[in-house]
Amino acid sequence: MSPTDEYLLAIESSCDETAAAVITRDMRILSNVVSSQTDLHEKFGGVVPEIASRAHLERILPVIDDALKQAGIELQQLTAIAVATEPGLVGSLLIGLTAAKTLAMTLDLPLIAVNHIEGHLFACQMQEDRPLFPAIGLVVSGGHTNLYHCSETFEFDLIGATIDDAAGEAFDKVAKILGLSYPGGPSIQNAATHGDPRAFKFPRTFLKDPELRFSFSGLKTAVLYAAQGNPGAKQQPPPLDDQRIADLAASFQETVVDVLVGKCQQAIERYNYSTLCVGGGVAANRLLRERLAEMTEQAGIHLSVAPPDLCTDNAAMAAIAWHHLDQGRIADLDLDVTPGLVR
């Protein structure tokens, strides 16, 4: 059987995207279906776990069916079933795992557990024609802002993380402060195009600290005070207008990017690696991609940022499951999820 005749069905439901994909062994993505829940969570300015779980329950089977139809294959042609089991929201993860277990048991196929964060980094490998690892890996998303020492495809060791808000979470919260739409990443990026990134000087927490750690909670508060004033202060800022919102968005975005790029540079220098991999929803940000490209070019480092369509949560990035299968890493049907955040 050739690699083009072997098919992996991957399922992703770790947070608020219900997704399924079909990937061949030679890493061709035949389908990558994502059902977004943005409209359900928009009025809350963030993901509500109970709402996310119910939406996954309603959407998981239609999404899997869509993925198979778009790939042009039947269930009986599948080689293995992969599912994200960690980290994430417990209810959301369980919906995907239950569907994957049912298919694996019914079809008598191998069940493969995938780490969601490792999938974000492996999404970089899927666009490359040569092995990426060893490398420094940055996962920057709504839930995580983590740096990894990636010695090989399966060895991703955490070397730095945020101590409070993730970068994507800060984007969402700042967007709400500025009256911009959810999710915050795209809306702040759009508003920033008309703003001055030097209009406000915000704290770049830990940027000069030798420890590989991040903090965005203080930055969020600084934006809040710049936008709405400091309670009890005699002098308050002028009301928000379009230009002020644009300047605040641009200054906030500039600050986040400075910190992310600076910490990546520190990690590269510390571990003396010649490759940087970047994945996660915030990796779709244009300014971040540009600044990372500038930094790595000056340092003579190979940069691999996940393609924009593989940055946000999706199932195709679970193609790392092929490598697990080759190593005999097959899960039992009593497999459970590991919810929560990685810090």
Coordinates of C-alpha atoms in Angstrom, one line a residue:
M1 CA 0.0 0.0 0.0
S2 CA 1.5 3.4 -1.0
P3 CA 1.4 6.4 1.3
T4 CA -1.3 8.0 -0.8
D5 CA -3.6 5.0 0.0
E6 CA -3.3 5.4 3.7
Y7 CA -5.6 7.8 5.4
L8 CA -5.6 9.3 8.9
L9 CA -8.8 10.8 10.3
A10 CA -7.9 13.5 12.9
I11 CA -10.4 15.0 15.3
E12 CA -9.8 18.3 17.2
S13 CA -12.2 19.7 19.9
S14 CA -9.9 21.1 22.6
C15 CA -11.5 24.5 22.9
D16 CA -14.1 26.2 20.7
E17 CA -13.4 24.8 17.2
T18 CA -15.0 21.5 16.2
A19 CA -12.6 20.2 13.5
A20 CA -11.9 17.0 11.5
A21 CA -9.3 16.4 8.8
V22 CA -8.1 13.6 6.5
I23 CA -4.4 13.4 5.9
T24 CA -2.4 10.9 3.9
R25 CA 0.8 9.3 5.2
D26 CA 2.8 11.6 2.9
M27 CA 1.2 14.6 4.6
R28 CA -1.2 15.7 2.0
I29 CA -4.3 17.3 3.5
L30 CA -7.3 16.0 1.7
S31 CA -9.8 17.8 3.9
N32 CA -9.6 20.1 6.9
V33 CA -13.1 21.1 8.1
V34 CA -13.5 23.6 11.0
S35 CA -16.8 24.6 12.5
S36 CA -16.2 27.9 14.4
Q37 CA -18.1 28.9 17.5
T38 CA -17.1 32.5 17.4
D39 CA -20.7 33.7 17.1
L40 CA -21.7 31.7 20.2
H41 CA -19.0 33.3 22.4
E42 CA -18.7 36.8 20.9
K43 CA -21.1 38.5 23.4
F44 CA -19.1 37.1 26.3
G45 CA -15.7 38.3 24.9
G46 CA -14.2 34.8 25.5
V47 CA -15.0 31.1 25.4
V48 CA -17.7 29.8 27.8
P49 CA -16.8 26.1 28.4
E50 CA -20.3 24.8 28.8
I51 CA -21.5 26.5 25.6
A52 CA -18.4 25.1 23.8
S53 CA -19.1 21.5 25.0
R54 CA -22.8 21.6 23.8
A55 CA -21.8 23.0 20.4
H56 CA -19.2 20.3 20.0
L57 CA -21.8 17.7 20.8
E58 CA -24.1 19.0 18.1
R59 CA -21.4 19.5 15.4
I60 CA -18.9 16.7 15.8
L61 CA -20.6 14.0 13.6
P62 CA -21.5 16.4 10.8
V63 CA -17.9 17.8 10.8
I64 CA -16.5 14.3 10.6
D65 CA -18.9 13.4 7.8
D66 CA -17.9 16.6 5.9
A67 CA -14.2 15.8 6.2
L68 CA -14.7 12.3 4.8
K69 CA -16.9 13.6 1.9
Q70 CA -14.4 16.3 1.0
A71 CA -11.6 13.8 1.0
G72 CA -13.6 11.5 -1.2
I73 CA -13.1 8.4 1.0
E74 CA -15.3 6.0 3.1
L75 CA -14.8 5.1 6.8
Q76 CA -13.7 1.6 5.7
Q77 CA -10.6 3.1 3.9
L78 CA -9.2 4.7 7.1
T79 CA -5.9 3.6 8.5
A80 CA -6.1 5.2 11.9
I81 CA -8.0 7.6 14.1
A82 CA -6.2 10.5 15.9
V83 CA -7.7 12.8 18.5
A84 CA -6.4 15.7 20.6
T85 CA -6.6 14.7 24.2
E86 CA -4.6 17.5 25.9
P87 CA -4.5 20.3 26.9
G88 CA -7.8 22.1 26.7
L89 CA -11.3 22.3 28.2
V90 CA -12.4 19.0 29.8
G91 CA -15.9 18.9 28.3
S92 CA -14.7 19.9 24.8
L93 CA -11.9 17.3 24.8
L94 CA -14.2 14.5 26.0
I95 CA -16.6 15.1 23.0
G96 CA -13.8 14.6 20.5
L97 CA -12.3 11.6 22.4
T98 CA -15.7 9.8 22.7
A99 CA -16.2 10.2 18.9
A100 CA -12.7 8.9 18.2
K101 CA -13.0 6.0 20.5
T102 CA -16.3 5.0 19.0
L103 CA -14.9 5.0 15.5
A104 CA -11.7 3.2 16.5
M105 CA -13.6 0.5 18.3
T106 CA -16.3 0.1 15.6
L107 CA -13.8 0.0 12.7
D108 CA -11.1 -1.9 14.6
L109 CA -8.5 0.8 13.9
P110 CA -5.6 2.2 15.9
L111 CA -6.4 5.1 18.2
I112 CA -3.7 7.7 18.6
A113 CA -3.6 10.5 21.2
V114 CA -2.3 13.8 20.1
N115 CA -1.1 16.7 22.2
H116 CA -2.7 19.9 20.9
I117 CA 0.3 22.1 21.5
E118 CA 2.7 19.7 19.8
G119 CA 0.3 19.7 16.9
H120 CA 0.6 23.5 16.6
L121 CA 4.4 23.1 16.3
F122 CA 4.1 20.2 13.9
A123 CA 2.0 22.4 11.6
C124 CA 5.3 24.1 10.7
Q125 CA 6.8 20.8 9.6
M126 CA 3.9 20.2 7.2
Q127 CA 5.0 23.0 4.9
E128 CA 8.7 22.0 4.9
D129 CA 10.5 19.6 2.6
R130 CA 13.2 18.8 5.2
P131 CA 13.2 17.9 8.9
L132 CA 12.8 21.0 11.2
F133 CA 13.8 19.5 14.5
P134 CA 15.8 20.1 16.6
A135 CA 14.5 23.7 17.0
I136 CA 13.1 26.3 19.4
G137 CA 9.3 26.3 19.3
L138 CA 6.9 29.1 20.2
V139 CA 3.2 28.3 20.6
V140 CA 1.3 31.6 21.0
S141 CA -2.5 31.4 21.1
G142 CA -5.5 32.3 23.2
G143 CA -4.6 29.8 25.9
H144 CA -0.9 29.4 25.7
T145 CA 2.3 31.5 25.2
N146 CA 5.0 28.8 25.6
L147 CA 8.6 28.3 24.5
Y148 CA 9.8 24.8 23.8
H149 CA 13.1 23.1 23.4
C150 CA 12.3 20.7 20.5
S151 CA 15.1 18.1 20.4
E152 CA 13.2 15.9 17.9
T153 CA 9.6 15.3 16.6
F154 CA 8.4 13.8 19.9
E155 CA 10.6 15.6 22.4
F156 CA 9.1 19.0 23.2
D157 CA 10.3 20.3 26.5
L158 CA 8.8 23.4 28.0
I159 CA 11.4 26.0 28.7
G160 CA 9.3 29.2 29.2
A161 CA 5.7 30.3 29.6
T162 CA 3.4 33.1 30.6
I163 CA 2.8 33.5 34.3
D164 CA -0.7 34.9 33.7
D165 CA -2.5 35.8 30.5
A166 CA -1.6 34.2 27.2
A167 CA -0.9 36.7 24.4
G168 CA -4.1 35.7 22.5
E169 CA -6.1 36.2 25.7
A170 CA -4.6 39.6 26.1
F171 CA -5.7 40.5 22.5
D172 CA -9.3 39.4 23.3
K173 CA -9.4 41.4 26.6
V174 CA -7.9 44.6 25.0
A175 CA -10.3 44.3 22.1
K176 CA -13.1 44.4 24.6
I177 CA -11.6 47.4 26.4
L178 CA -11.4 49.2 23.1
G179 CA -14.9 48.2 21.9
L180 CA -13.6 46.1 19.1
S181 CA -15.0 42.8 18.0
Y182 CA -14.2 39.3 19.2
P183 CA -11.9 37.5 18.6
G184 CA -9.4 40.2 19.4
G185 CA -6.5 39.2 17.2
P186 CA -8.0 40.2 13.8
S187 CA -9.9 43.2 15.1
I188 CA -6.8 44.7 16.8
Q189 CA -4.6 44.0 13.8
N190 CA -7.1 45.8 11.6
A191 CA -7.5 48.8 13.9
A192 CA -3.7 49.0 14.3
T193 CA -3.2 49.6 10.6
H194 CA -4.4 53.2 11.1
G195 CA -2.6 53.8 14.4
D196 CA 0.8 55.0 15.6
P197 CA 2.6 52.2 17.4
R198 CA 4.7 54.8 19.3
A199 CA 1.7 56.8 20.6
F200 CA 1.7 55.0 24.0
K201 CA 4.6 53.5 25.9
F202 CA 3.4 50.3 27.5
P203 CA 5.4 47.9 29.7
R204 CA 7.3 45.2 28.0
T205 CA 7.3 42.8 31.0
F206 CA 10.3 40.5 31.4
L207 CA 11.7 41.6 28.0
K208 CA 15.2 42.1 29.5
D209 CA 14.8 39.4 32.1
P210 CA 17.1 36.4 31.5
E211 CA 14.3 34.0 32.5
L212 CA 12.3 32.8 29.5
R213 CA 8.9 33.9 30.8
F214 CA 6.1 36.1 29.7
S215 CA 3.4 38.3 31.4
F216 CA 0.7 40.2 29.6
S217 CA -1.7 41.0 32.5
G218 CA 0.1 44.3 33.4
L219 CA 0.0 45.3 29.7
K220 CA -3.7 44.7 29.6
T221 CA -4.2 46.9 32.7
A222 CA -2.0 49.6 31.2
V223 CA -4.2 49.7 28.1
L224 CA -7.3 49.9 30.3
Y225 CA -6.0 52.9 32.2
A226 CA -4.8 54.6 29.0
A227 CA -8.2 54.1 27.5
Q228 CA -10.5 54.7 30.4
G229 CA -8.4 56.5 33.0
N230 CA -7.0 55.5 36.4
P231 CA -9.7 55.5 39.1
G232 CA -9.2 58.3 41.5
A233 CA -6.8 60.2 39.2
K234 CA -7.4 64.0 38.8
Q235 CA -6.6 64.0 35.1
Q236 CA -8.5 61.5 32.9
P237 CA -7.9 60.7 29.2
P238 CA -10.1 62.1 26.5
P239 CA -13.0 60.0 25.3
L240 CA -12.1 57.2 22.9
D241 CA -12.5 58.1 19.2
D242 CA -11.4 56.2 16.1
Q243 CA -7.9 57.6 16.1
R244 CA -7.3 57.0 19.8
I245 CA -8.5 53.4 19.4
A246 CA -6.2 52.9 16.5
D247 CA -3.2 54.3 18.4
L248 CA -3.9 52.1 21.4
A249 CA -4.3 49.0 19.3
A250 CA -1.1 49.7 17.4
S251 CA 0.9 50.4 20.6
F252 CA -0.5 47.3 22.3
Q253 CA 0.3 45.1 19.3
E254 CA 3.8 46.6 19.0
T255 CA 4.4 45.8 22.6
V256 CA 3.3 42.2 22.4
V257 CA 5.3 41.6 19.3
D258 CA 8.4 43.1 20.8
V259 CA 8.2 40.7 23.8
L260 CA 7.5 37.6 21.7
V261 CA 10.3 38.3 19.3
G262 CA 12.7 39.2 22.0
K263 CA 12.1 36.1 24.0
C264 CA 12.4 33.9 20.9
Q265 CA 15.8 35.5 20.3
Q266 CA 16.9 34.8 23.8
A267 CA 15.9 31.1 23.5
I268 CA 17.7 30.7 20.2
E269 CA 20.9 32.2 21.6
R270 CA 20.7 30.1 24.8
Y271 CA 20.2 26.8 23.0
N272 CA 22.2 27.7 20.0
Y273 CA 19.7 26.3 17.5
S274 CA 19.5 27.2 13.9
T275 CA 15.7 26.8 13.5
L276 CA 12.7 28.6 15.0
C277 CA 9.2 27.1 14.7
V278 CA 6.1 29.2 15.5
G279 CA 2.5 28.1 15.7
G280 CA -0.8 29.0 17.3
G281 CA -3.5 31.5 16.5
V282 CA -1.5 34.6 17.3
A283 CA 1.2 33.4 14.8
A284 CA -1.2 34.5 12.0
N285 CA -0.6 38.2 13.1
R286 CA 1.1 40.0 10.2
L287 CA 3.4 42.2 12.3
L288 CA 4.6 39.2 14.3
R289 CA 5.5 37.3 11.2
E290 CA 7.3 40.3 9.7
R291 CA 9.3 40.9 12.9
L292 CA 10.2 37.3 13.3
A293 CA 11.4 37.1 9.7
E294 CA 13.6 40.2 10.3
M295 CA 15.1 38.8 13.5
T296 CA 15.8 35.4 12.1
E297 CA 17.3 36.7 8.9
Q298 CA 19.7 38.9 10.8
A299 CA 20.6 36.0 13.1
G300 CA 21.0 33.5 10.2
I301 CA 18.3 31.4 11.6
H302 CA 15.7 29.3 9.6
L303 CA 12.2 30.5 10.4
S304 CA 9.2 28.3 10.0
V305 CA 5.8 29.8 10.9
A306 CA 2.7 27.7 10.4
P307 CA 0.7 28.7 7.4
P308 CA -2.2 31.0 8.4
D309 CA -4.8 28.4 7.8
L310 CA -3.0 26.0 10.2
C311 CA -2.4 28.6 12.9
T312 CA -5.8 28.6 14.5
D313 CA -7.2 25.4 15.9
N314 CA -7.7 22.8 13.3
A315 CA -7.4 19.0 12.9
A316 CA -4.8 18.8 10.1
M317 CA -2.0 19.7 12.5
A318 CA -2.7 16.3 14.2
A319 CA -0.8 14.7 11.3
I320 CA 1.9 14.2 13.9
A321 CA -0.1 11.1 14.7
W322 CA 1.5 9.3 11.7
H323 CA 4.8 9.5 13.6
H324 CA 3.2 8.2 16.8
L325 CA 1.8 5.3 14.8
D326 CA 5.2 4.5 13.3
Q327 CA 6.7 4.4 16.8
G328 CA 3.9 2.1 18.0
R329 CA 2.3 4.7 20.2
I330 CA -1.2 3.4 20.1
A331 CA -3.7 4.3 22.8
D332 CA -6.0 1.9 24.6
L333 CA -9.7 2.5 24.6
D334 CA -9.6 3.5 28.3
L335 CA -7.7 6.6 27.2
D336 CA -8.7 9.8 29.1
V337 CA -8.2 13.5 28.5
T338 CA -5.7 15.8 30.3
P339 CA -7.5 19.2 30.5
G340 CA -6.1 22.5 31.7
L341 CA -3.4 24.8 30.5
V342 CA 0.4 24.2 30.2
R343 CA 2.4 26.5 32.4

